[in-house]
Coordinates of C-alpha atoms in Angstrom, one line a residue:
X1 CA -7.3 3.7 -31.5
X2 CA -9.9 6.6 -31.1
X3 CA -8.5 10.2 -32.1
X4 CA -7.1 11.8 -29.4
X5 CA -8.7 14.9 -28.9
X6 CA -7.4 18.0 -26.3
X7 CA -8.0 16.9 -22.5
X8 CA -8.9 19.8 -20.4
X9 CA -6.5 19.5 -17.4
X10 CA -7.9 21.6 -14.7
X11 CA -11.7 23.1 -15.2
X12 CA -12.5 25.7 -12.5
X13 CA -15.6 27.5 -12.0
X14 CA -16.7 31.2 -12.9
X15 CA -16.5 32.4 -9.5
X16 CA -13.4 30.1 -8.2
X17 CA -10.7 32.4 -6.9
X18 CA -7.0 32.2 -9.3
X19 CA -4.9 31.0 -6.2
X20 CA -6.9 28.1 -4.4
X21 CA -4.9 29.2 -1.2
X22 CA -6.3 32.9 -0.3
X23 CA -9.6 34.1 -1.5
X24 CA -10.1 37.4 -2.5
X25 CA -13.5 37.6 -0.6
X26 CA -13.5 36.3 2.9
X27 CA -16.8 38.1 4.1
X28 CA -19.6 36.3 4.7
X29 CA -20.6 33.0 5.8
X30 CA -17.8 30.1 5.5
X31 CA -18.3 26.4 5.0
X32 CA -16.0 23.5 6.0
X33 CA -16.2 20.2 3.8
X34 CA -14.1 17.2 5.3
X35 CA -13.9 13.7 3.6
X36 CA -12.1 10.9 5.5
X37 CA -10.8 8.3 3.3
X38 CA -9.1 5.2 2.9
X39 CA -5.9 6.8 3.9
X40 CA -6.2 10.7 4.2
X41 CA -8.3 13.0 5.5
X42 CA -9.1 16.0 2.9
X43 CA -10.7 19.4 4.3
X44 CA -11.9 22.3 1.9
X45 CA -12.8 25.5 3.3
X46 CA -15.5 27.4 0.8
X47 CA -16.5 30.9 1.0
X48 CA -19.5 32.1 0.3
X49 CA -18.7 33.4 -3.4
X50 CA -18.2 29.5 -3.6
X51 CA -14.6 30.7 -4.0
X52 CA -11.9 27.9 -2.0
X53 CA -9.8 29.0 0.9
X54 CA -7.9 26.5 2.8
X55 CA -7.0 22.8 2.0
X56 CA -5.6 20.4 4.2
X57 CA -4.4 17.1 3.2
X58 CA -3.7 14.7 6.4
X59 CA -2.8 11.2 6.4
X60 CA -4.6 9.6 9.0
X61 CA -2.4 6.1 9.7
X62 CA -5.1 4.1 10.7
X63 CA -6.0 6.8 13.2
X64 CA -8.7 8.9 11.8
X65 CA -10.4 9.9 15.4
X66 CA -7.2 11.2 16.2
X67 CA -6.0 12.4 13.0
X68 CA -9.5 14.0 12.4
X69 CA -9.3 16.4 15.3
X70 CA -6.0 17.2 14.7
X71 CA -7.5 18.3 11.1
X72 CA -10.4 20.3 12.4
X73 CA -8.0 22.0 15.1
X74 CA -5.9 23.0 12.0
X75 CA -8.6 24.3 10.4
X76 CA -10.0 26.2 13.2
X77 CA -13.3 24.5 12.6
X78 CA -15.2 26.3 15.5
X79 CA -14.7 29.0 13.4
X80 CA -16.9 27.9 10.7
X81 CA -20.9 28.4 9.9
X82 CA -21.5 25.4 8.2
X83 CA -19.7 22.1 8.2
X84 CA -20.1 19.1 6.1
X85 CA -18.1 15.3 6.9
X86 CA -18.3 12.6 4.1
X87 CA -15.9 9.7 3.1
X88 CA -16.3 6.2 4.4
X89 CA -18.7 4.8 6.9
X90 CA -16.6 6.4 9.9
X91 CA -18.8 9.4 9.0
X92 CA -21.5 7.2 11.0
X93 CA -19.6 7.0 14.0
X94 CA -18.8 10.9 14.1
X95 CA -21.6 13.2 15.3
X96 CA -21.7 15.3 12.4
X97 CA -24.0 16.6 9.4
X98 CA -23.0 14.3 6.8
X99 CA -23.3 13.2 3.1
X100 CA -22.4 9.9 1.3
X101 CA -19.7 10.2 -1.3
X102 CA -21.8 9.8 -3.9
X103 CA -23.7 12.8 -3.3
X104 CA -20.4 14.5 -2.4
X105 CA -19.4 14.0 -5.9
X106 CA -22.8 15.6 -7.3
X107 CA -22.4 18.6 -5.5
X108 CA -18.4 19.0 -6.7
X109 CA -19.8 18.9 -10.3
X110 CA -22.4 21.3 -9.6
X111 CA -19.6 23.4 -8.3
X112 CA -17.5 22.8 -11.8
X113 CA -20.5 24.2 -13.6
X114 CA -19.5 21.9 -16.7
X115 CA -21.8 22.1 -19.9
X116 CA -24.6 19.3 -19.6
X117 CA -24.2 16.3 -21.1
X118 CA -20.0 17.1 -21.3
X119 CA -18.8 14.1 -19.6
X120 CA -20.0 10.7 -19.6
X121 CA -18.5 9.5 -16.1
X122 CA -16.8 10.4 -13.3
X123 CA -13.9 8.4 -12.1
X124 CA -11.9 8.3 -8.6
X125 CA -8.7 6.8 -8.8
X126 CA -8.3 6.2 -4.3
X127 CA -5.7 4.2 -2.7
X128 CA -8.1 1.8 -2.2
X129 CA -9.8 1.4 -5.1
X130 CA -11.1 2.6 -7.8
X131 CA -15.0 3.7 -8.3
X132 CA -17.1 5.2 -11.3
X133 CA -20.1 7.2 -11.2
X134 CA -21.4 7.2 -14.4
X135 CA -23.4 10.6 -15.3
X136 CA -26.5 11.4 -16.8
X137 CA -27.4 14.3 -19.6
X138 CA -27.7 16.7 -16.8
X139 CA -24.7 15.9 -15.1
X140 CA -26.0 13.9 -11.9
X141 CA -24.9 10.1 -10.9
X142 CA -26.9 7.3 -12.1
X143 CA -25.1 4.6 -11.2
X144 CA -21.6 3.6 -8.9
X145 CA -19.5 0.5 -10.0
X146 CA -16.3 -0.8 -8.9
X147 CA -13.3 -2.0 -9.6
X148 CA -12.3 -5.7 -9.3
X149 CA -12.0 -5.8 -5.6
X150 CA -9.1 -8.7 -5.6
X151 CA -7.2 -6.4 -8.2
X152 CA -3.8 -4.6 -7.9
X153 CA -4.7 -1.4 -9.8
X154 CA -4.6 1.0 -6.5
X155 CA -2.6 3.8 -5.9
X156 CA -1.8 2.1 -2.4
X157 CA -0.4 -0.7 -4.4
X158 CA 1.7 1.6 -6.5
X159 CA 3.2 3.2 -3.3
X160 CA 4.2 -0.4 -1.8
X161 CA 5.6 -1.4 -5.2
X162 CA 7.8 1.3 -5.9
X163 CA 8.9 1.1 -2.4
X164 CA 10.5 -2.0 -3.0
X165 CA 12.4 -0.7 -5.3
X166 CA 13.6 2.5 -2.9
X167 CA 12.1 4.4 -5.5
X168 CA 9.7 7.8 -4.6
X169 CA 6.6 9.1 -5.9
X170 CA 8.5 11.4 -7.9
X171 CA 11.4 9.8 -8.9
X172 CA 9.0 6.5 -9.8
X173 CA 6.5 8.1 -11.8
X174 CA 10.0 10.1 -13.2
X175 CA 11.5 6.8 -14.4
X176 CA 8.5 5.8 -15.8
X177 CA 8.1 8.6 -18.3
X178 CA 11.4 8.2 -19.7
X179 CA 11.1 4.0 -20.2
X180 CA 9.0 2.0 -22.0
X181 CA 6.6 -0.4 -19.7
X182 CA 7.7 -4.2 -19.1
X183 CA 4.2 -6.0 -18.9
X184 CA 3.1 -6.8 -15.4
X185 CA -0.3 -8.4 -14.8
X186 CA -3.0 -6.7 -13.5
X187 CA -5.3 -9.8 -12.5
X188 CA -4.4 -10.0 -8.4
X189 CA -1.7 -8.2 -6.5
X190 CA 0.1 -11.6 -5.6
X191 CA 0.7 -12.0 -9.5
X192 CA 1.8 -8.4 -10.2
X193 CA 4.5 -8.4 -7.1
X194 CA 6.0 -11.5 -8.7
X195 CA 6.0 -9.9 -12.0
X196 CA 8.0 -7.0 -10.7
X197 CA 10.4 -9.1 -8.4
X198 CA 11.2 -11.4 -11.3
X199 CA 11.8 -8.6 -13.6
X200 CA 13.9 -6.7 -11.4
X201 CA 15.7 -9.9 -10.3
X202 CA 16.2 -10.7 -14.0
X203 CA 18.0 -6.7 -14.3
X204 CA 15.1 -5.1 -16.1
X205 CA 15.4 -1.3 -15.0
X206 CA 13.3 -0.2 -12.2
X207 CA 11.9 2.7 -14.6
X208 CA 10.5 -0.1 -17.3
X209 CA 8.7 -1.7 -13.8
X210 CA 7.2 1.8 -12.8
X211 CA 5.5 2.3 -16.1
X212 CA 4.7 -1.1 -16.6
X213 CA 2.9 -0.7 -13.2
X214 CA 1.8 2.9 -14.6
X215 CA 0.6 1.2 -17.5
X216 CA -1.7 -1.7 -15.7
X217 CA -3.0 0.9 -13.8
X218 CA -4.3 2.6 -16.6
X219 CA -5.6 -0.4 -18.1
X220 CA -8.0 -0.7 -14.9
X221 CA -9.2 2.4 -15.2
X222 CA -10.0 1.6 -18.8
X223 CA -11.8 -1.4 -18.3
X224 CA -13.7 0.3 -15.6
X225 CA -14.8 2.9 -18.2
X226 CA -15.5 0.4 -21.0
X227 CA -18.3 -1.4 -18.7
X228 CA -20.4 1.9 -19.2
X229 CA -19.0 2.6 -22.8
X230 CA -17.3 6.0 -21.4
X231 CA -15.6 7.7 -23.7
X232 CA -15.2 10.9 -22.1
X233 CA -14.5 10.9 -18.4
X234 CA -13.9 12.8 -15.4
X235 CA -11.0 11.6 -13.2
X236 CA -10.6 12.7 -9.5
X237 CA -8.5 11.0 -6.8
X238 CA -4.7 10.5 -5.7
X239 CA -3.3 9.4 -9.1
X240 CA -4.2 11.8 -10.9
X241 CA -0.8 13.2 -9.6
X242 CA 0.6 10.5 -11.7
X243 CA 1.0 11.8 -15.5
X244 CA 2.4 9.0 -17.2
X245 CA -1.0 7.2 -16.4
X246 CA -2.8 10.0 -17.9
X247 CA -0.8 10.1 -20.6
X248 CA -2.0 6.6 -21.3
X249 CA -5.5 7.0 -20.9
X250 CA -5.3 10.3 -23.5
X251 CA -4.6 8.1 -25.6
X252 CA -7.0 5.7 -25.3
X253 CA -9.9 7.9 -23.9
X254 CA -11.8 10.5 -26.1
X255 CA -11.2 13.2 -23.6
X256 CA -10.5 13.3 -20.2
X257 CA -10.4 16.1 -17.5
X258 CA -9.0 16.2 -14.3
X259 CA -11.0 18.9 -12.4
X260 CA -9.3 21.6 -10.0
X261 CA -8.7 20.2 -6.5
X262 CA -8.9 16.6 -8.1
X263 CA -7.3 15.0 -5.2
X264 CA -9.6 16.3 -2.6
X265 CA -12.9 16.1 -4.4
X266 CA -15.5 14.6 -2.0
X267 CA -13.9 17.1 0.6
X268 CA -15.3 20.4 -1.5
X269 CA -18.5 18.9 -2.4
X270 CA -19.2 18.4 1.4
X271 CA -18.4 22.0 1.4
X272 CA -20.5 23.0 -1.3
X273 CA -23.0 21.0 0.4
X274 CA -22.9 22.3 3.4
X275 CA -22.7 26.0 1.9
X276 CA -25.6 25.2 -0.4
X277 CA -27.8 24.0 2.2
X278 CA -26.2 26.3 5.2
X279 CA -25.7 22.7 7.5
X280 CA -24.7 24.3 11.0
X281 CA -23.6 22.7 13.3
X282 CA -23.0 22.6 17.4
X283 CA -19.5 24.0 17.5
X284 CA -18.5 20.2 19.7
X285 CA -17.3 17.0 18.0
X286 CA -18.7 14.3 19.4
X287 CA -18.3 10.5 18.7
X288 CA -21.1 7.9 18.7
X289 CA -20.8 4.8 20.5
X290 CA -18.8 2.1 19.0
X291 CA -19.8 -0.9 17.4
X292 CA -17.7 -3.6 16.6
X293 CA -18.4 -5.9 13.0
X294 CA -15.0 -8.3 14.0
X295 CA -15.0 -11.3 16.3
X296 CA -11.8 -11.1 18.0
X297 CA -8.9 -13.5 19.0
X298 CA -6.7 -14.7 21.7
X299 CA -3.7 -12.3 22.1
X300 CA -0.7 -13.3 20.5
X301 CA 1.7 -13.4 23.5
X302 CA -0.7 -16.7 24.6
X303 CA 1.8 -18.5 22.2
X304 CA 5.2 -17.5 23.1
X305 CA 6.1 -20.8 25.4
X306 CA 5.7 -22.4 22.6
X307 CA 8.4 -21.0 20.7
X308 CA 12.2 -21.7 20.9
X309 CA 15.3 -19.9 18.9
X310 CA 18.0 -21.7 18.0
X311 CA 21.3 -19.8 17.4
X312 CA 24.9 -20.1 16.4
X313 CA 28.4 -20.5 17.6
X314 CA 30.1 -16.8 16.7
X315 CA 33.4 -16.1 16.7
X316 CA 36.0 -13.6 15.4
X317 CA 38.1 -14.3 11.9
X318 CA 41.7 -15.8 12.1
X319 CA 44.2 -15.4 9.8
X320 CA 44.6 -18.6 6.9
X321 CA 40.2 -19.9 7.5
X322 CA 39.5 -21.6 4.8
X323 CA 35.3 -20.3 5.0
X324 CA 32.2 -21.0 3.5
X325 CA 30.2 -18.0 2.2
X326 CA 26.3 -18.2 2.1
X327 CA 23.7 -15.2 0.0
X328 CA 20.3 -15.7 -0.5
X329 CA 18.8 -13.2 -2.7
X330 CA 15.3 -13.0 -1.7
X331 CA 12.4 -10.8 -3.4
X332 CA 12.6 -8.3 -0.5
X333 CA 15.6 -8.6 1.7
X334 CA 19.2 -10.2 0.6
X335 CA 20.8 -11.7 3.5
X336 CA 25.2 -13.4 3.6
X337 CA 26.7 -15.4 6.2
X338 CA 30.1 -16.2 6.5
X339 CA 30.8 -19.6 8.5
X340 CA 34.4 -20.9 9.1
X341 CA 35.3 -24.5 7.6
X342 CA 36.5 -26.0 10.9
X343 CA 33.7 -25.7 13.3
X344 CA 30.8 -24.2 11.6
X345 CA 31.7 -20.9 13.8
X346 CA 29.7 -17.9 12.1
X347 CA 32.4 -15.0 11.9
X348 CA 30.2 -12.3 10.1
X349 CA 26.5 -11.8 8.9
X350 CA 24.6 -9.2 7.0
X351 CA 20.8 -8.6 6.1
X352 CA 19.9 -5.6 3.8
X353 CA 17.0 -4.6 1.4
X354 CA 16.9 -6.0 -2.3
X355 CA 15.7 -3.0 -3.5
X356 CA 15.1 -4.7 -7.0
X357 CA 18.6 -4.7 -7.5
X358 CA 20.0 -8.3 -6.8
X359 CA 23.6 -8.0 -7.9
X360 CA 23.5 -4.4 -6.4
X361 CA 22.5 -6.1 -2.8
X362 CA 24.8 -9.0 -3.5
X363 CA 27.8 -6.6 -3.6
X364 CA 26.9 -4.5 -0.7
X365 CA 26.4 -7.9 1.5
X366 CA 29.8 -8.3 0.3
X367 CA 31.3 -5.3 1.5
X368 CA 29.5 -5.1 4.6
X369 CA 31.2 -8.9 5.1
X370 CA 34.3 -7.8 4.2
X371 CA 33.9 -5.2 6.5
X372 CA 33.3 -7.1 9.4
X373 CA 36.2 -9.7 8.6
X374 CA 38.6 -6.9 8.7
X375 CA 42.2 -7.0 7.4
X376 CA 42.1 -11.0 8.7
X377 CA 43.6 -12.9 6.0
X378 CA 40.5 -15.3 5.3
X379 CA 40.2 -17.9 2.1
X380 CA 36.5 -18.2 0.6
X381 CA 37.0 -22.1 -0.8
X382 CA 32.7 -21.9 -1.3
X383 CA 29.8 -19.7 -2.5
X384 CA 26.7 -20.9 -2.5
X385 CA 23.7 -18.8 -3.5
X386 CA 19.7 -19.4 -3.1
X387 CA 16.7 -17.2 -3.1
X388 CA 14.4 -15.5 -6.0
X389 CA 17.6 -14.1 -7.5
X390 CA 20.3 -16.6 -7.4
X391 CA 20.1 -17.0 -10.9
X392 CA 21.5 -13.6 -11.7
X393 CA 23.4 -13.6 -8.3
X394 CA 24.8 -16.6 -8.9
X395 CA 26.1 -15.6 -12.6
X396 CA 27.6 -12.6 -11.5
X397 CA 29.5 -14.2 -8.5
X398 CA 30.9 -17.2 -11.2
X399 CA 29.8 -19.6 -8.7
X400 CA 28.4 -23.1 -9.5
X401 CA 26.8 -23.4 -6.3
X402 CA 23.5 -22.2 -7.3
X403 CA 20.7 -24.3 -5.0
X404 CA 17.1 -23.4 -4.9
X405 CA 15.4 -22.5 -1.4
X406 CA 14.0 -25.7 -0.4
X407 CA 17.2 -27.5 -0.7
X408 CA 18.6 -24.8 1.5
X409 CA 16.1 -24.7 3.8
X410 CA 16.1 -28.8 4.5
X411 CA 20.3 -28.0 5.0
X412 CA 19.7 -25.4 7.6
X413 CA 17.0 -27.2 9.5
X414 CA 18.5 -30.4 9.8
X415 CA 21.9 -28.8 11.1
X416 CA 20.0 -27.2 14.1
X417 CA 17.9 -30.1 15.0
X418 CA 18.8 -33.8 12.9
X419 CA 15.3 -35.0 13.3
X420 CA 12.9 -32.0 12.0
X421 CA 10.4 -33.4 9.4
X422 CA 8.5 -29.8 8.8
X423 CA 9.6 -26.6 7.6
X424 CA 7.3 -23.7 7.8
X425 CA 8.4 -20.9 6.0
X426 CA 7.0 -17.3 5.2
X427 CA 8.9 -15.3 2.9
X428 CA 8.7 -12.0 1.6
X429 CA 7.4 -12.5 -2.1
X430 CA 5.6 -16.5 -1.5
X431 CA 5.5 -19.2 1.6
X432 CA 5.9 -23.0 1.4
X433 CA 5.6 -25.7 3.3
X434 CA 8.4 -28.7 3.3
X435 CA 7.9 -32.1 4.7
X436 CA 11.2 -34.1 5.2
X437 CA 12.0 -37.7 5.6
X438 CA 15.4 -38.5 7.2
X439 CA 16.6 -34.6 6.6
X440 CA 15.4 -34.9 2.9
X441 CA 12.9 -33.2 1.1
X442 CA 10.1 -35.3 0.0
X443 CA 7.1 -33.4 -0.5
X444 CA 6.5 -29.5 -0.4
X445 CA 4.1 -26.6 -0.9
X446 CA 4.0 -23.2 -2.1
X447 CA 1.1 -20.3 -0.9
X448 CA -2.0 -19.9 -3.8
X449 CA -1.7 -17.4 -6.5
X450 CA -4.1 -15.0 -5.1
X451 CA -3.2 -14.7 -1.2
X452 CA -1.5 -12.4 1.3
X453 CA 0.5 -15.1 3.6
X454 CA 3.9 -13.3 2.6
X455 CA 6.2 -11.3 4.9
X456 CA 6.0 -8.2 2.5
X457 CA 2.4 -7.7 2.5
X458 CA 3.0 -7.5 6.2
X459 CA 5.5 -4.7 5.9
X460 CA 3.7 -3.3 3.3
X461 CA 0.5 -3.1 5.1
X462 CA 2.2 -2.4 8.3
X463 CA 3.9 0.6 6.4
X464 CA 1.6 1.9 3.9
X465 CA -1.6 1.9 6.6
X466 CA 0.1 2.9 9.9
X467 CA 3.6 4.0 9.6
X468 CA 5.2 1.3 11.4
X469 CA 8.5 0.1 10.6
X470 CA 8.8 -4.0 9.9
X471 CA 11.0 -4.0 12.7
X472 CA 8.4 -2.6 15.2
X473 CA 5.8 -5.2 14.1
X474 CA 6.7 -7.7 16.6
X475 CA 6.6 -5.8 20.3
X476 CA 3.3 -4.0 19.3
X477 CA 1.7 -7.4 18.0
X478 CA 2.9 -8.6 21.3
X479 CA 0.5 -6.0 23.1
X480 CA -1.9 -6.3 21.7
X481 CA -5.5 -7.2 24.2
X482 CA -8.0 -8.4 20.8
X483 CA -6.5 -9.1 17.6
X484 CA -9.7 -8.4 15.7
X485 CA -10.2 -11.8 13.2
X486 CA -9.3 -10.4 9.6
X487 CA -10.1 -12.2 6.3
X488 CA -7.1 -14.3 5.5
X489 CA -7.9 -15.2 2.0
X490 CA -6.8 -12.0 -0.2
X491 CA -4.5 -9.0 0.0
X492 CA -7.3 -6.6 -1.1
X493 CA -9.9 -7.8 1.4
X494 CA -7.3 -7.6 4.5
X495 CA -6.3 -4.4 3.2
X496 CA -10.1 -3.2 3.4
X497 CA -10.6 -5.0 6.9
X498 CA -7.4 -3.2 8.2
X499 CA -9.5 0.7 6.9
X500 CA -12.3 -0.8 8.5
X501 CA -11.1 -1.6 11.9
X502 CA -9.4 2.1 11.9
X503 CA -12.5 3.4 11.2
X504 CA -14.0 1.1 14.3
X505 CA -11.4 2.8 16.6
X506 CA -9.7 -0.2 17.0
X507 CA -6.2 0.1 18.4
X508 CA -2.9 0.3 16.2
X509 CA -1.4 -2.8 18.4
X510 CA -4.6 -4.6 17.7
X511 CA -4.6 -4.1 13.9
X512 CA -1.2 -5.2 13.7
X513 CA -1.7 -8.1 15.7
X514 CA -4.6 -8.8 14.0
X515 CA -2.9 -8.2 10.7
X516 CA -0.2 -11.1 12.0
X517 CA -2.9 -13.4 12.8
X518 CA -4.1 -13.0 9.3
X519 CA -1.1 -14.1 7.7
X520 CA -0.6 -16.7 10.1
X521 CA -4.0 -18.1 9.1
X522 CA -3.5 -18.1 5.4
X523 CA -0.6 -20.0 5.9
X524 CA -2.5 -22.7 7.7
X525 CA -5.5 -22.6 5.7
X526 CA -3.7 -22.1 2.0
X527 CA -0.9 -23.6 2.0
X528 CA -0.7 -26.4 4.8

């Protein structure tokens, strides 16, 4: 353990105005730095006594063109002398002066005015990953490296995590402060959700998950530093809103200093840039012409003749059924049936989150059964209980029927359909494949450690990228004209081909489509 010494949390310039919101000197000319990211689109306005006006902070949902004239609009960018755009390589399809990020981030230091030689590196801790630039004695970047690109140390990753467990920003990085850090691993994203899904399905407390998720983060970011030997670093980026991963890396780091405007850091060196170097600009946005890097698929709706839905008899409770009650506690979702004895007649059904609280979503599937059944005078004579957290499920509803999935699977599928001899089946935390010979499992498969052919990563993605609800996935797929052909093999790079075709303009309904396609072919390719 090195000794801790005091971190500077926010470093500021001479000149840099007390309240980053107003400036106390307006006069003059005014420059406009915008960065579109991963995720957000960041804008800085700069005045000329390099004091900062206005900031705006815009998620873009997969629809930067959109979002980004919405964010000039805003920021009454005709208004401005000089205007800067950096941030991914959308810049190149935007008619505007522009900077790479690495030069964004020089100019941002210059802007800091730190002593030379303070700092060995500068770190940015994105939604998408996470990227050093290691500094030289005079402060300028000598070299970029990344993170592990098929890692799950993101701040997106975070955001999906914690969501599972209908947990906030706030009240996640909250929990984690006050609880000590169940070890999650920090080697692929497939690996870590499992981690957290058996933890929480084994009652661990969704705080301990947070920091242990807190906690692997921070161990990325140290592993990044160690590759340069930096000892005392610079961070910058989203998660540096997180303080219980700081806390870590205080104590691990010599010194660390998160810079004012930390979160929006390529955004004012674009302003500085453009300030330094008075960049002016047409007063018009204009965007170049398009050009595609995807190959593109056959739409989805192609395939619907070739699907079929079987369903079941329903019918109300009667007083004295003796009934059968079904709960499969699942990673993401926990789902109960209730199906009288007689005739196999389903008389209620229920599908809710887990929220990483099996026995919690056991006894809400309960009462929302219960409350379906009525005052009808019903006997349970069966429970039988499957999924990721029947063990725990099964415990706390004293029930010996405790099956695992395939065995329930094989049950359902023969019942609808007595000679079925495959069973393909994507889940929220894994997907397998079951071969049966007369209606009996023989052989099965599961999905590889490190792929992204689950039903969560499509929520997640779907969520975190675009703001669309798992339940709207379906009709926009269906709409989609050319499902662009994503990478199938790894959560990370579909997660970076999904930014990519944003950044292409390529429609929402395409994306998603294309995102389903993905997850489709992983299941062929992986686990068939």
């Amino acid at each position: 353990m090195h000794k801790k010494t005091p971190s500077n949390p926010v470093a500021r310039p001479q000149n840099a105005n007390k309240n980053s919101s107003q400036s106390e000197n307006t006069a003059g000319p005014r420059a406009l730095g915008v960065c579109v990211g991963a995720s957000t689109i960041k804008a800085v306005e700069l005045f000329q006594d390099n004091s900062v006006g206005r900031i705006l902070r815009l998620p873009h949902e997969c629809n930067p063109r959109e979002k980004l004239l919405e964010a000039l609009r805003e920021m009454e960018a005709e208004s401005f002398e000089y205007i800067t755009i950096t941030g991914r390589k959308f810049r190149y399809l935007l008619d505007l002066p522009g900077i790479t990020e690495t030069e964004a981030v020089e100019q941002a230091l210059a802007w800091l005015r730190l002593p030379a030689g303070e700092y060995d590196a500068l770190i940015s801790l994105g939604s998408e990953s996470f990227v050093l630039n290691q500094l030289n004695q005079n402060g300028h970047v000598i070299d970029v490296t990344t993170g592990n690109k098929c890692a799950s140390g993101t701040g997106e990753f975070f955001l999906q995590q914690i969501r599972r467990m209908n947990l906030s920003l706030e009240q996640a990085i909250e929990e984690a402060g006050k609880s000590g850090a169940h070890r999650v691993s920090g080697r692929c994203s497939v690996f870590c959700k499992s981690d957290c899904t058996h933890a929480l399905n084994k009652g661990i407390p969704a705080g301990e998950v947070s920091a242990g998720l807190c906690s692997m983060m921070a161990d990325k970011i140290i592993e990044l530093a160690s590759k340069v030997q930096a000892r005392k670093v610079i961070l910058t980026g989203g998660v540096t809103h997180n303080h219980v991963v700081l806390d870590i890396l205080r104590e691990q780091l010599d010194e660390i200093m998160v810079p004012e405007l930390a979160d929006c850091f390529e955004a004012l060196g674009a302003a500085v840039y453009a300030l330094r170097k008075q960049v002016r600009w047409n007063q018009s946005i204009e965007f170049n012409p398009e050009h595609a890097t995807f190959h593109f698929l056959p739409p989805i709706r192609n395939g619907s003749d070739q699907v079929s839905f079987q369903t079941m008899n329903k019918a109300a409770a009667r007083d004295g059924d003796r009934c059968l009650l079904g709960l499969d506690v699942g990673s993401t979702t926990t789902k109960a049936v209730i199906i009288r004895e007689r005739d196999n007649a389903l008389l209620a059904d229920i599908y809710l989150r887990t929220n990483g609280d099996p026995v919690g979503a056991s006894r809400n599937c309960y009462r929302a059964l219960q409350k379906t059944i009525g005052n009808r005078d019903i006997k349970i004579i069966g429970l039988g209980v499957t999924g990721s957290g029947r063990q725990l499920a099964g415990l706390h509803a004293l029930t010996d029927g405790i099956i695992n999935e395939i065995i329930a699977h094989a049950a359902a599928a023969v019942y609808f359909d007595p000679e079925v001899d495959t069973i393909f089946e994507i889940g929220g935390q894994d997907a397998k494949y079951t071969h049966l010979v007369n209606g009996v499992p023989s052989d099965y498969a599961m999905n590889e450690a490190c792929s992204a052919g689950t039903g969560s990563f499509l929520e997640e993605s779907a969520q975190e990228s675009m703001d669309i609800k798992a339940t709207e996935i379906a009709d926009i797929a269906l709409r989609s004209q050319k499902p662009p052909n994503f990478n199938d093999q790894c959560s990370a790079f579909i997660s970076s081909d999904i930014k990519n075709a944003s950044h292409e303009n390529i429609p929402a309904s395409d994306i998603i489509a294309g995102l389903v396609y993905s997850i489709c072919m992983n299941y062929c390719n992986r686990v068939k």
